[in-house]
Short mmCIF file of C-alpha atoms and ligand atoms in Angstrom, two decimals:
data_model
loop_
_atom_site.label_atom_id
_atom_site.label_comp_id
_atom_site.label_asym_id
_atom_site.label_seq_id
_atom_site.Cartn_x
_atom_site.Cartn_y
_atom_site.Cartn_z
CA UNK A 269 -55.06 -60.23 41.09
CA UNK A 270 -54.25 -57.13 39.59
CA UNK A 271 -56.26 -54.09 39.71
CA UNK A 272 -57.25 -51.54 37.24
CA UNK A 273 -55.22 -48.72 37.33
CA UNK A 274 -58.80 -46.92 38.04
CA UNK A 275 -59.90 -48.43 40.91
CA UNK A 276 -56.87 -46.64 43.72
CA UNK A 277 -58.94 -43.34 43.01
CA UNK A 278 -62.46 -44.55 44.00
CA UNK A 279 -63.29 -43.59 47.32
CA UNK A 280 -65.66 -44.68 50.32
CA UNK A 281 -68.39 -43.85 52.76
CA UNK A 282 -66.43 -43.57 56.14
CA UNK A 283 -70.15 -44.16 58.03
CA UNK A 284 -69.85 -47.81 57.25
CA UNK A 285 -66.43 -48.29 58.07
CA UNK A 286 -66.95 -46.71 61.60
CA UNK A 287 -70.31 -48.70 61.72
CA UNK A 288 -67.88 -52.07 61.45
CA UNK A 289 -65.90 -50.27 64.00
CA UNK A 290 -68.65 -49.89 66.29
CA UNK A 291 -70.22 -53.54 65.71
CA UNK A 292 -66.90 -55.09 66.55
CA UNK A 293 -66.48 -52.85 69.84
CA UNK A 294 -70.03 -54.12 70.79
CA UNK A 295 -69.00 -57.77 70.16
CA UNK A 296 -66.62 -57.27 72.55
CA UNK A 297 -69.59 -56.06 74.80
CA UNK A 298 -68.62 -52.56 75.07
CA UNK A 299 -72.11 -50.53 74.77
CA UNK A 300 -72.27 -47.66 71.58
CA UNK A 301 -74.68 -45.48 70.92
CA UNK A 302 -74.85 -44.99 66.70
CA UNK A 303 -74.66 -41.42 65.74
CA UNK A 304 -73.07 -42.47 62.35
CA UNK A 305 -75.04 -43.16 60.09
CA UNK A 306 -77.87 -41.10 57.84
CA UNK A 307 -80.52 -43.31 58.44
CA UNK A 308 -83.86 -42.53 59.79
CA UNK A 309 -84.93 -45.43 62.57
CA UNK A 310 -88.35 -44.98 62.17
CA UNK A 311 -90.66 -47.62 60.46
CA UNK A 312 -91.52 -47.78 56.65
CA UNK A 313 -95.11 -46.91 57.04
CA UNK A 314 -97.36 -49.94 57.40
CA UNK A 315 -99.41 -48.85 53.91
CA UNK A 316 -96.28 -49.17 51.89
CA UNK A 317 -94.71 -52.39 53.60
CA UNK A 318 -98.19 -53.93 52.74
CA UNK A 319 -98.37 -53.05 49.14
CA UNK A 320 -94.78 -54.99 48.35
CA UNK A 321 -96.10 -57.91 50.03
CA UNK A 322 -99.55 -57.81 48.10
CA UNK A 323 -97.55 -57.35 44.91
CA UNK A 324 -95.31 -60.70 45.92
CA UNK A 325 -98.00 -62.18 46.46
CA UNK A 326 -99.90 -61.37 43.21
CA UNK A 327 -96.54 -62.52 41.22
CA UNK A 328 -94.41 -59.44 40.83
CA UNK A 329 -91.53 -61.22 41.21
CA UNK A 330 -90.31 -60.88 37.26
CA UNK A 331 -87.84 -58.31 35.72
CA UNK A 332 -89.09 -54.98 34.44
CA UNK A 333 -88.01 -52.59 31.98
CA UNK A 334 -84.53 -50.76 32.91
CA UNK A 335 -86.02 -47.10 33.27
CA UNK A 336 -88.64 -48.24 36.09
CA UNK A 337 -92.44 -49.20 35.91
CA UNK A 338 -94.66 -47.11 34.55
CA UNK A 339 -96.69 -46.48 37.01
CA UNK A 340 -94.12 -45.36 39.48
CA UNK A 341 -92.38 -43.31 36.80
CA UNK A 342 -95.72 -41.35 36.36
CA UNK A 343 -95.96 -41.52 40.32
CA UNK A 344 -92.58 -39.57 40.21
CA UNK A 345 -93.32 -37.11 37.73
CA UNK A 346 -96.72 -36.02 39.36
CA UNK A 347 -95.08 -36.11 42.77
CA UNK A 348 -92.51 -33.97 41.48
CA UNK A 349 -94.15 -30.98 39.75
CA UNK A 350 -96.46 -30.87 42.69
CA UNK A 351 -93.93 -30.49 44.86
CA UNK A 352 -90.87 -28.74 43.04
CA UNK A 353 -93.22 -26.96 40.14
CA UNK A 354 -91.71 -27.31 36.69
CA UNK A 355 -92.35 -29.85 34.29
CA UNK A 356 -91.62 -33.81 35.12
CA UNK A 357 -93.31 -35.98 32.54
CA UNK A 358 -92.87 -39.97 32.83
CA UNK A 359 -89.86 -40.32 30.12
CA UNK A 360 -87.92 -37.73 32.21
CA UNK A 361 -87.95 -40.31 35.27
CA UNK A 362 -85.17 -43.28 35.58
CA UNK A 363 -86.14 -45.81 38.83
CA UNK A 364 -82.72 -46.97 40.47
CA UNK A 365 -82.07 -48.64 43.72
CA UNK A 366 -81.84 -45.99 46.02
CA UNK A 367 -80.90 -42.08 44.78
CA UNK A 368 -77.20 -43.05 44.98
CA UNK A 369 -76.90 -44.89 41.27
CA UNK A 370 -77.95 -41.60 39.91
CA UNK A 371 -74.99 -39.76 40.73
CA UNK A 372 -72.68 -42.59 39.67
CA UNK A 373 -74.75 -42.70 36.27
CA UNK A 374 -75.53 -39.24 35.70
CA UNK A 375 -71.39 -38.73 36.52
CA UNK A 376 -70.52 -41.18 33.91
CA UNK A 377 -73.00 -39.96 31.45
CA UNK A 378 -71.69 -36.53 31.26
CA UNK A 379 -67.97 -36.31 32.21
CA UNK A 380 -64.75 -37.49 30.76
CA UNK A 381 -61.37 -37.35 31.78
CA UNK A 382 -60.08 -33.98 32.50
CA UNK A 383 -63.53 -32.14 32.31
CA UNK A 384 -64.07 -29.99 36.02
CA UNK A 385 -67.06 -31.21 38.41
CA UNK A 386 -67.79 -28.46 40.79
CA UNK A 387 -68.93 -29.67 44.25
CA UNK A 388 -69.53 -28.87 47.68
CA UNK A 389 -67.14 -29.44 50.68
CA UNK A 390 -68.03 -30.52 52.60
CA UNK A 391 -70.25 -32.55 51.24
CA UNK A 392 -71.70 -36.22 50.37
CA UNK A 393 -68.25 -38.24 49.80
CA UNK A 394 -69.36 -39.79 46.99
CA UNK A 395 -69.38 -36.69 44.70
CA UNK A 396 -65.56 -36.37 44.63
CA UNK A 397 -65.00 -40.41 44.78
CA UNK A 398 -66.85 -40.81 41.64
CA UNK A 399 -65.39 -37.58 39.70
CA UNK A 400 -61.86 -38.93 40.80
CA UNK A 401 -63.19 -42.50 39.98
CA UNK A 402 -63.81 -41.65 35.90
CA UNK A 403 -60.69 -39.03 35.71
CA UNK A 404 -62.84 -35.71 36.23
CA UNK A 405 -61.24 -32.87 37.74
CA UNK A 406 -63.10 -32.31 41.58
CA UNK A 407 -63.29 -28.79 41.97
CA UNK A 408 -64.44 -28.21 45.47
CA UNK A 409 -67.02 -25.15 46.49
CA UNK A 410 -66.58 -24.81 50.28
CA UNK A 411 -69.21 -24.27 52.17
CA UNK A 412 -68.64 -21.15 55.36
CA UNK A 413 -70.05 -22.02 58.43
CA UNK A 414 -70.07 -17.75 59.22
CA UNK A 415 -72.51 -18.10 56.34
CA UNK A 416 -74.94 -20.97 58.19
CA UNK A 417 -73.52 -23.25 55.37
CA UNK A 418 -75.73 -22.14 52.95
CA UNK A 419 -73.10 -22.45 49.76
CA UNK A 420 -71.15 -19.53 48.79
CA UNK A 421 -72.73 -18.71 45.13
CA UNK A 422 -70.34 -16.00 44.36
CA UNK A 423 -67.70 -18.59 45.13
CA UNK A 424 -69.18 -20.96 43.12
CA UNK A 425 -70.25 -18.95 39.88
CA UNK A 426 -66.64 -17.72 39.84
CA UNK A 427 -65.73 -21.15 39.48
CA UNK A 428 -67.29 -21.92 36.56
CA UNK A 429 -65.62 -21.62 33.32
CA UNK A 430 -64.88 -23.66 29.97
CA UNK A 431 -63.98 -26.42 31.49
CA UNK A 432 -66.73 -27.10 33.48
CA UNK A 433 -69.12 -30.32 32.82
CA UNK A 434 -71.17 -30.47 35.90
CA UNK A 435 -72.19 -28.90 38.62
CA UNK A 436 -73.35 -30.93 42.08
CA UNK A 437 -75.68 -29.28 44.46
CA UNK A 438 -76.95 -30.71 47.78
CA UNK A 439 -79.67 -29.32 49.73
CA UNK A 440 -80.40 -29.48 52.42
CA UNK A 441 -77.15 -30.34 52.90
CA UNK A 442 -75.23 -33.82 54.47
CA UNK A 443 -73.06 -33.05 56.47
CA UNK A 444 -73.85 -29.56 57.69
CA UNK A 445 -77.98 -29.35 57.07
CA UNK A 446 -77.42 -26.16 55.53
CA UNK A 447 -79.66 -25.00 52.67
CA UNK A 448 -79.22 -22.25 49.43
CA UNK A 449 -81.64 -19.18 49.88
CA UNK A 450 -83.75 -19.04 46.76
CA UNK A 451 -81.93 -16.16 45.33
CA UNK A 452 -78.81 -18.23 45.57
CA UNK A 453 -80.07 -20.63 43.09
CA UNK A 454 -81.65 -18.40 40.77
CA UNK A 455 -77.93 -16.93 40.38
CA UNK A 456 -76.28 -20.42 40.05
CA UNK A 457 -79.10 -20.99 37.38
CA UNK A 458 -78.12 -18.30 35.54
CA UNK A 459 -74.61 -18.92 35.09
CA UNK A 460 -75.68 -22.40 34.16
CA UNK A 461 -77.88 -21.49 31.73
CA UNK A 462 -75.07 -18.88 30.84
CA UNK A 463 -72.34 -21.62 30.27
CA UNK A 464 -74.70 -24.57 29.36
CA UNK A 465 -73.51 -26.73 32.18
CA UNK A 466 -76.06 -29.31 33.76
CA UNK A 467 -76.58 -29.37 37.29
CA UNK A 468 -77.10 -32.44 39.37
CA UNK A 469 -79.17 -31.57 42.07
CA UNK A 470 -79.01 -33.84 44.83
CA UNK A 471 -82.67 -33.29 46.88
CA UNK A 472 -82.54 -36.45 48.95
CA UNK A 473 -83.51 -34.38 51.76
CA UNK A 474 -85.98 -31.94 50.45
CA UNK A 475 -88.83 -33.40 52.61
CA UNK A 476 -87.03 -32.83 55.60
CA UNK A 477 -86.80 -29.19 56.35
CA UNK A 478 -87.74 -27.50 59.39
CA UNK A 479 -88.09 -23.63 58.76
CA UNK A 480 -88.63 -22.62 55.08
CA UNK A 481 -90.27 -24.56 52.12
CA UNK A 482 -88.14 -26.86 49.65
CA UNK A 483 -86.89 -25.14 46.29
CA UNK A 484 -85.80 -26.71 43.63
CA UNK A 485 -83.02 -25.30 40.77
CA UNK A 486 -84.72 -27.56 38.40
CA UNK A 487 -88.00 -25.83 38.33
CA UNK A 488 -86.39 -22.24 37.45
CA UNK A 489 -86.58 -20.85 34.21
CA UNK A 490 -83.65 -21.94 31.61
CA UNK A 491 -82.95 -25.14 33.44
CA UNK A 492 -85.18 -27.76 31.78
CA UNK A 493 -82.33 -28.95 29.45
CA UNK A 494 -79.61 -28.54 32.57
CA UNK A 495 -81.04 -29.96 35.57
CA UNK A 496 -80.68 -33.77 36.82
CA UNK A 497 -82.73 -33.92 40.63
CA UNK A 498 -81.75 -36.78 42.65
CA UNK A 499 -84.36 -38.09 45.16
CA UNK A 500 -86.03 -40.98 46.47
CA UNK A 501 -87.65 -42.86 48.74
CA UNK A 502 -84.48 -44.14 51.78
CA UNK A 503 -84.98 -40.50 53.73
CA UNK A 504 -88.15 -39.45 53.22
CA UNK A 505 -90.16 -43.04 53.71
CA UNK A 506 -87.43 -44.73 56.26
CA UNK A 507 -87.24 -46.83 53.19
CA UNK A 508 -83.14 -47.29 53.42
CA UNK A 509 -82.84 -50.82 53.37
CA UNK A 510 -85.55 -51.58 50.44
CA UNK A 511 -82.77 -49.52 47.59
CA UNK A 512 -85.51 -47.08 45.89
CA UNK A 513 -84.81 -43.69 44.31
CA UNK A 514 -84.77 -42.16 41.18
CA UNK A 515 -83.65 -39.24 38.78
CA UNK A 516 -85.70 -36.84 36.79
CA UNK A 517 -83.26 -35.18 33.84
CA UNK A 518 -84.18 -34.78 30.51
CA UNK A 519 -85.56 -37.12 28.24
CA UNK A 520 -82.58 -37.64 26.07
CA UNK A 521 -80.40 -38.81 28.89
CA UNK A 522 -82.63 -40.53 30.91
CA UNK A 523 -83.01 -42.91 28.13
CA UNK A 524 -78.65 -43.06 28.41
CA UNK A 525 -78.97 -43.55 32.25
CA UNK A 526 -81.60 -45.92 31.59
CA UNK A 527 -78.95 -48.12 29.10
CA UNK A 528 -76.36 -47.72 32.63
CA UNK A 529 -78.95 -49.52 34.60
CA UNK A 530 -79.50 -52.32 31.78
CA UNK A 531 -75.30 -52.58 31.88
CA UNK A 532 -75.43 -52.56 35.69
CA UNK A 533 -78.21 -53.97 37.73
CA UNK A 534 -81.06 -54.80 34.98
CA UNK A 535 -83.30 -52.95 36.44
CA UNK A 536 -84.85 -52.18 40.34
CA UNK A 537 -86.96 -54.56 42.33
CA UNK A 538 -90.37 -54.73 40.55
CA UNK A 539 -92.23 -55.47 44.23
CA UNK A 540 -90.31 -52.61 45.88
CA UNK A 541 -91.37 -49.85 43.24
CA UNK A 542 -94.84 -51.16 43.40
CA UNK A 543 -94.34 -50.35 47.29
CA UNK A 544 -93.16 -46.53 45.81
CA UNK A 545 -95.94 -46.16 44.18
CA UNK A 546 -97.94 -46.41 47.69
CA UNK A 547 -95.50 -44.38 49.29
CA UNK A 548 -95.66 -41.59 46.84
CA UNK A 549 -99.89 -41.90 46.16
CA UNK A 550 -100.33 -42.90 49.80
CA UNK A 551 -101.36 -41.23 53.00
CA UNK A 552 -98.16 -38.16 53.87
CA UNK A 553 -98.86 -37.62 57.41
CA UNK A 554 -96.32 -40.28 58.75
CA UNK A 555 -93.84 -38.19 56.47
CA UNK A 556 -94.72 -34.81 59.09
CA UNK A 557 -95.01 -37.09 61.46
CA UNK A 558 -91.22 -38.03 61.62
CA UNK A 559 -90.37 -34.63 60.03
CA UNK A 560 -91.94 -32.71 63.10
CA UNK A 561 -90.27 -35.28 65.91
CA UNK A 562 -86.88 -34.97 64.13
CA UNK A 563 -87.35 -31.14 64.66
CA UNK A 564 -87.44 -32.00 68.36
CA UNK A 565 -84.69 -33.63 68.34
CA UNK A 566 -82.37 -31.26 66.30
CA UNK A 567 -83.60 -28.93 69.10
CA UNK A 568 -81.84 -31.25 71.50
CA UNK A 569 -79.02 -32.33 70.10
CA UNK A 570 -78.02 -28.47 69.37
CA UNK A 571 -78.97 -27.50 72.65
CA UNK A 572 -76.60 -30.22 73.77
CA UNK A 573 -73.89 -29.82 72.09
CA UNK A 574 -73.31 -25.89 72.27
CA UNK A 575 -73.56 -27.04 75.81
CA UNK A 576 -70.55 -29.02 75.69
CA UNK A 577 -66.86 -27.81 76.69
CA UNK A 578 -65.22 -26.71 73.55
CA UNK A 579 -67.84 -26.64 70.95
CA UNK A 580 -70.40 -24.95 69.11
CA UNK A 581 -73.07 -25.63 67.07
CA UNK A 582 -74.98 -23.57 64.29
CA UNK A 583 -78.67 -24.43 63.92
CA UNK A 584 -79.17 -27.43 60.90
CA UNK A 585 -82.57 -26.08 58.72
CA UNK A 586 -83.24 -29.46 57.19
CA UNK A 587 -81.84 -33.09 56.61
CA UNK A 588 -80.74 -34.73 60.41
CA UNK A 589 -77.47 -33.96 60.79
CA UNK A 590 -75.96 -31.69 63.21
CA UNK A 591 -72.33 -30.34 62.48
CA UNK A 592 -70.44 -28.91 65.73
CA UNK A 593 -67.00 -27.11 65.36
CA UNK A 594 -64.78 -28.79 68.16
CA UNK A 595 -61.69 -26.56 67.58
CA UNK A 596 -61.82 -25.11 70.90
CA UNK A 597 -61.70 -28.51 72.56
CA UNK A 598 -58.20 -28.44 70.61
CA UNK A 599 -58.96 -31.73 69.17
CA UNK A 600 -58.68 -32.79 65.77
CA UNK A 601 -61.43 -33.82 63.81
CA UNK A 602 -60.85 -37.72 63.29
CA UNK A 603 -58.66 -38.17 66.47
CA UNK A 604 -61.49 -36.91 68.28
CA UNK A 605 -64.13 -39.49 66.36
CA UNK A 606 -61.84 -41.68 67.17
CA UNK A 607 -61.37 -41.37 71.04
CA UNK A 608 -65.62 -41.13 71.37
CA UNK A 609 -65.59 -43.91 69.56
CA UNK A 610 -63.31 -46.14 71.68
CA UNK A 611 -63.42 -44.68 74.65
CA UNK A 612 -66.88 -42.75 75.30
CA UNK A 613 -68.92 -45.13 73.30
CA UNK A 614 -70.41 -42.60 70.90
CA UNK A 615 -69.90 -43.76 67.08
CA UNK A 616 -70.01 -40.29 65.13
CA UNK A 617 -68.27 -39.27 61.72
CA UNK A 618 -64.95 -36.86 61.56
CA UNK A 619 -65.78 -33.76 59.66
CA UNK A 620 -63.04 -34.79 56.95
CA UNK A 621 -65.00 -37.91 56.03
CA UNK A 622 -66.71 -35.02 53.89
CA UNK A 623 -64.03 -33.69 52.44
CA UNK A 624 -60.61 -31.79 53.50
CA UNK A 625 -63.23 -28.61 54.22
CA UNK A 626 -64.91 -31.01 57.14
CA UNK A 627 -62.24 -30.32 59.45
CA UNK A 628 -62.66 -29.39 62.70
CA UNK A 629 -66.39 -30.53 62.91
CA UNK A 630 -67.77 -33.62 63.85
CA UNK A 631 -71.20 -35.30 62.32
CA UNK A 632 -74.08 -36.58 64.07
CA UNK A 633 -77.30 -38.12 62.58
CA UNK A 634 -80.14 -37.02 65.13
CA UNK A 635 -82.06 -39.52 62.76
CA UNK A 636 -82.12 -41.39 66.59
CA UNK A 637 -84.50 -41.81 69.62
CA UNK A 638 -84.30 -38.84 72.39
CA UNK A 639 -83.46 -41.20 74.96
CA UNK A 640 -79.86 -42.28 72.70
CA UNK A 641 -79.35 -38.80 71.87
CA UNK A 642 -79.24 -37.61 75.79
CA UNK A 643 -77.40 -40.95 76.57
CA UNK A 644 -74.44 -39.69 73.99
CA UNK A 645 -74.48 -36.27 75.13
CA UNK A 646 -73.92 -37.10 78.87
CA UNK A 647 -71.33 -39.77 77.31
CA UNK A 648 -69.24 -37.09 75.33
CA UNK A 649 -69.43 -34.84 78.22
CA UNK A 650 -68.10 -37.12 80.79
CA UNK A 651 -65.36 -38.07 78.89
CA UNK A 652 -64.40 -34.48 77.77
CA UNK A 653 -64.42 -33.55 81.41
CA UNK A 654 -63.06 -36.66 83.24
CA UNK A 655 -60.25 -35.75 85.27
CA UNK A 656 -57.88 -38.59 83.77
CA UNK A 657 -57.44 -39.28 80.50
CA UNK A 658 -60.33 -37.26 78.26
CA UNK A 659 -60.27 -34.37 81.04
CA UNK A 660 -56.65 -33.70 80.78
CA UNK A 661 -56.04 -34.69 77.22
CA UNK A 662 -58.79 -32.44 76.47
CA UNK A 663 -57.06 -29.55 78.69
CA UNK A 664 -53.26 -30.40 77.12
CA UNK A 665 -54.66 -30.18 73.86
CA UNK A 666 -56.42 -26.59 74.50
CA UNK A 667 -53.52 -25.43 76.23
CA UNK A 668 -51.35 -26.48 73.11
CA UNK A 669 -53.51 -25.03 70.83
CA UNK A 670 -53.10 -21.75 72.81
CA UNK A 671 -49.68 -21.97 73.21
CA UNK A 672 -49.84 -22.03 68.89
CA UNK A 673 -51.76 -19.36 69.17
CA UNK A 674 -49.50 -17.00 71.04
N1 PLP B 968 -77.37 -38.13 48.68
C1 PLP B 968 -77.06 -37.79 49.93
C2 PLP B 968 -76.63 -36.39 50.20
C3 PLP B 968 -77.12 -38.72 50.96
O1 PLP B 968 -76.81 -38.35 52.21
C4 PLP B 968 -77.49 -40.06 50.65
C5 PLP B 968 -77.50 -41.10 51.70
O2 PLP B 968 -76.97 -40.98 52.77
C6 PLP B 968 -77.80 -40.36 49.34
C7 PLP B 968 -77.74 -39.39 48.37
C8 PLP B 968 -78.14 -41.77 48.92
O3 PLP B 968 -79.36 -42.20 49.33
P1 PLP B 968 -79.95 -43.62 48.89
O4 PLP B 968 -80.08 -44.44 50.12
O5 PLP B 968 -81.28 -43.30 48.28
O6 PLP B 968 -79.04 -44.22 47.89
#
């Protein structure tokens, strides 16, 4: 069958393929401990599991309308201006399954061949798959790990120009966990205001921060008209197999994204928005809860890491990722994923999965128990130290990279 011409530029999400990876090694009965993939392993709280099944039960089993219910939609909005400040009213608020439709719709909504997407890369794969996907320009912002991987605005503002349609912001940040001071975004506001360019801000994480308060780019002054937030319910509620997020934008393109969603899926699962609605109106503390344990265990997993021969860690502020650079273990990026993989049993992502900017770092999701995160450490360790194979790959490969070095 022969493909559109289109479909050789859309990209991937490398954390499933290694997750296939790692299933097959363990049907061989090799043991793996999954540091792969972004997804919290604690339970949907009980309250909101209950309130899909009540809603089954009392026959919400029917198609709503393509935007979302109303009731979650109003859910959102309050939620949101709570939260982020700003206005959110119901008609601003699209329902998808999961967050991730919004960046494919919002994308398609607003670019067109040749038009410039600025992003950040590292950063969420999916940004530059989709930009490449449509025939937008990607125009990468990279994020400096000497600046804690907060995004470089002066890097990005001079960036900006003409030709540019969108702009994608992540914070906190996948891969790194890195977050934009406040000032940061009041300057990226300003030259979006300044050039009329929306901004997509992608806020899947903003309920999982550890040291300062969430801010939002939407909520400052000028960006009303500009500003598309992407959020939902997979991070913050363990919710990532139920497919429930949403995007607040303005009015007049909501009602566009909404007509993408009649095109594409219909609408989302009436029972599992019902189940939003209880997440979002519904008792927080399992949200600080989990929040305050995965705090623990970025402690850990840091601690462990800038333990480890060859690499160093800076400090993640929110989401539950923690980004190491291994250059010193002279390593590259995917060849080492690769080698924990297969031979230490560790399943983690190559820092390039994120972008050509991801090299020399490594991702793991901490979004796992203590017990699996300690079991991986002393894993990666013995292998980077074991006298054959690992041990003195390891040490040929540092003593090459010296050699390069002079
Ligand atoms: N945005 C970022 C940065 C993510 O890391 C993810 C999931 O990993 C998503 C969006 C998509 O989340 P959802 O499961 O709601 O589609």
């Amino acid at each position: 069958m022969r493909l559109s011409d289109r479909i050789a530029r859309l990209g991937t999400e490398t954390a499933f393929e290694v997750l296939v990876r790692a299933r097959a090694l363990e049907a061989q009965g090799k043991s793996v401990v999954h540091l792969e993939i972004g997804e919290p392993d604690f339970d949907t709280p009980p309250h909101v599991c209950e309130a899909a099944c009540e809603a089954l039960r009392a026959g919400a089993t029917h198609y709503g309308p393509s935007a979302g219910l109303p009731e979650l939609r109003e859910a959102v909005a309050e939620d949101s201006m709570k939260r982020r400040g700003g206005r959110a009213t119901p008609e601003m608020v699209v329902v998808t399954p999961g967050g991730k439709p919004i960046m494919f719709f919002a994308i398609l909504a607003l670019v067109d061949p040749g038009d410039e997407v600025l992003y950040p890369n590292p950063g969420f794969p999916i940004y530059e798959s989709m930009i490449r996907y449509i025939g937008g320009v990607p125009v990468p912002v990279r994020l400096l790990e000497e600046k804690g991987f907060a995004l470089d605005v002066d890097q990005l503002c001079d960036k900006v120009g003409p030709r540019t349609r969108l702009i994608v912001l992540n914070y906190p940040h996948n891969p790194t966990g890195g977050v934009v001071p406040e000032a940061g975004l009041r300057a990226i506001a300003d030259v979006a205001a300044r050039w009329g360019v929306p901004v997509l801000s992608d806020e899947i994480y903003s309920r999982i921060l550890y040291d300062t308060p969430h801010v939002s780019i939407a909520a400052m002054p000028g960006m009303e008209p500009l500003a598309i937030v992407l959020d939902g319910f997979s991070k913050t509620y363990a919710m990532t197999g139920w497919r429930l997020g949403y995007g607040i934008m303005p009015a007049s393109l909501a009602q566009v994204v909404a007509r993408l969603q009649t095109n594409a899926t219909s609408c989302t699962a009436t029972a599992t928005q019902i189940a939003g609605v209880a997440a979002l109106r519904g008792d927080q503390s399992p949200v600080d809860r989990m929040v305050r344990e995965l705090r623990r265990r970025r402690d850990a997993i840091v601690e462990g890491l800038r333990s480890l021969p060859g690499f160093q860690c800076a400090r993640p502020r929110g989401a539950f990722y923690a980004f190491p650079n291994i250059t010193r273990t002279g390593w590259s990026s995917r060849a080492l994923a690769d080698k924990l993989l297969e031979e230490a049993g560790v399943a983690c992502l190559s820092g390039t999965a994120f972008g050509e900017f991801g090299e020399a770092h490594l991702r793991f999701s901490y979004a796992n128990s203590m017990e699996n995160i300690q079991e991986a450490l002393g894993r990666i360790r013995a292998w980077l130290e074991r006298p054959a194979g690992g041990g003195s790959e390891t040490r040929r490969a540092q003593e090459e990279l010296a050699a390069s070095r002079g």
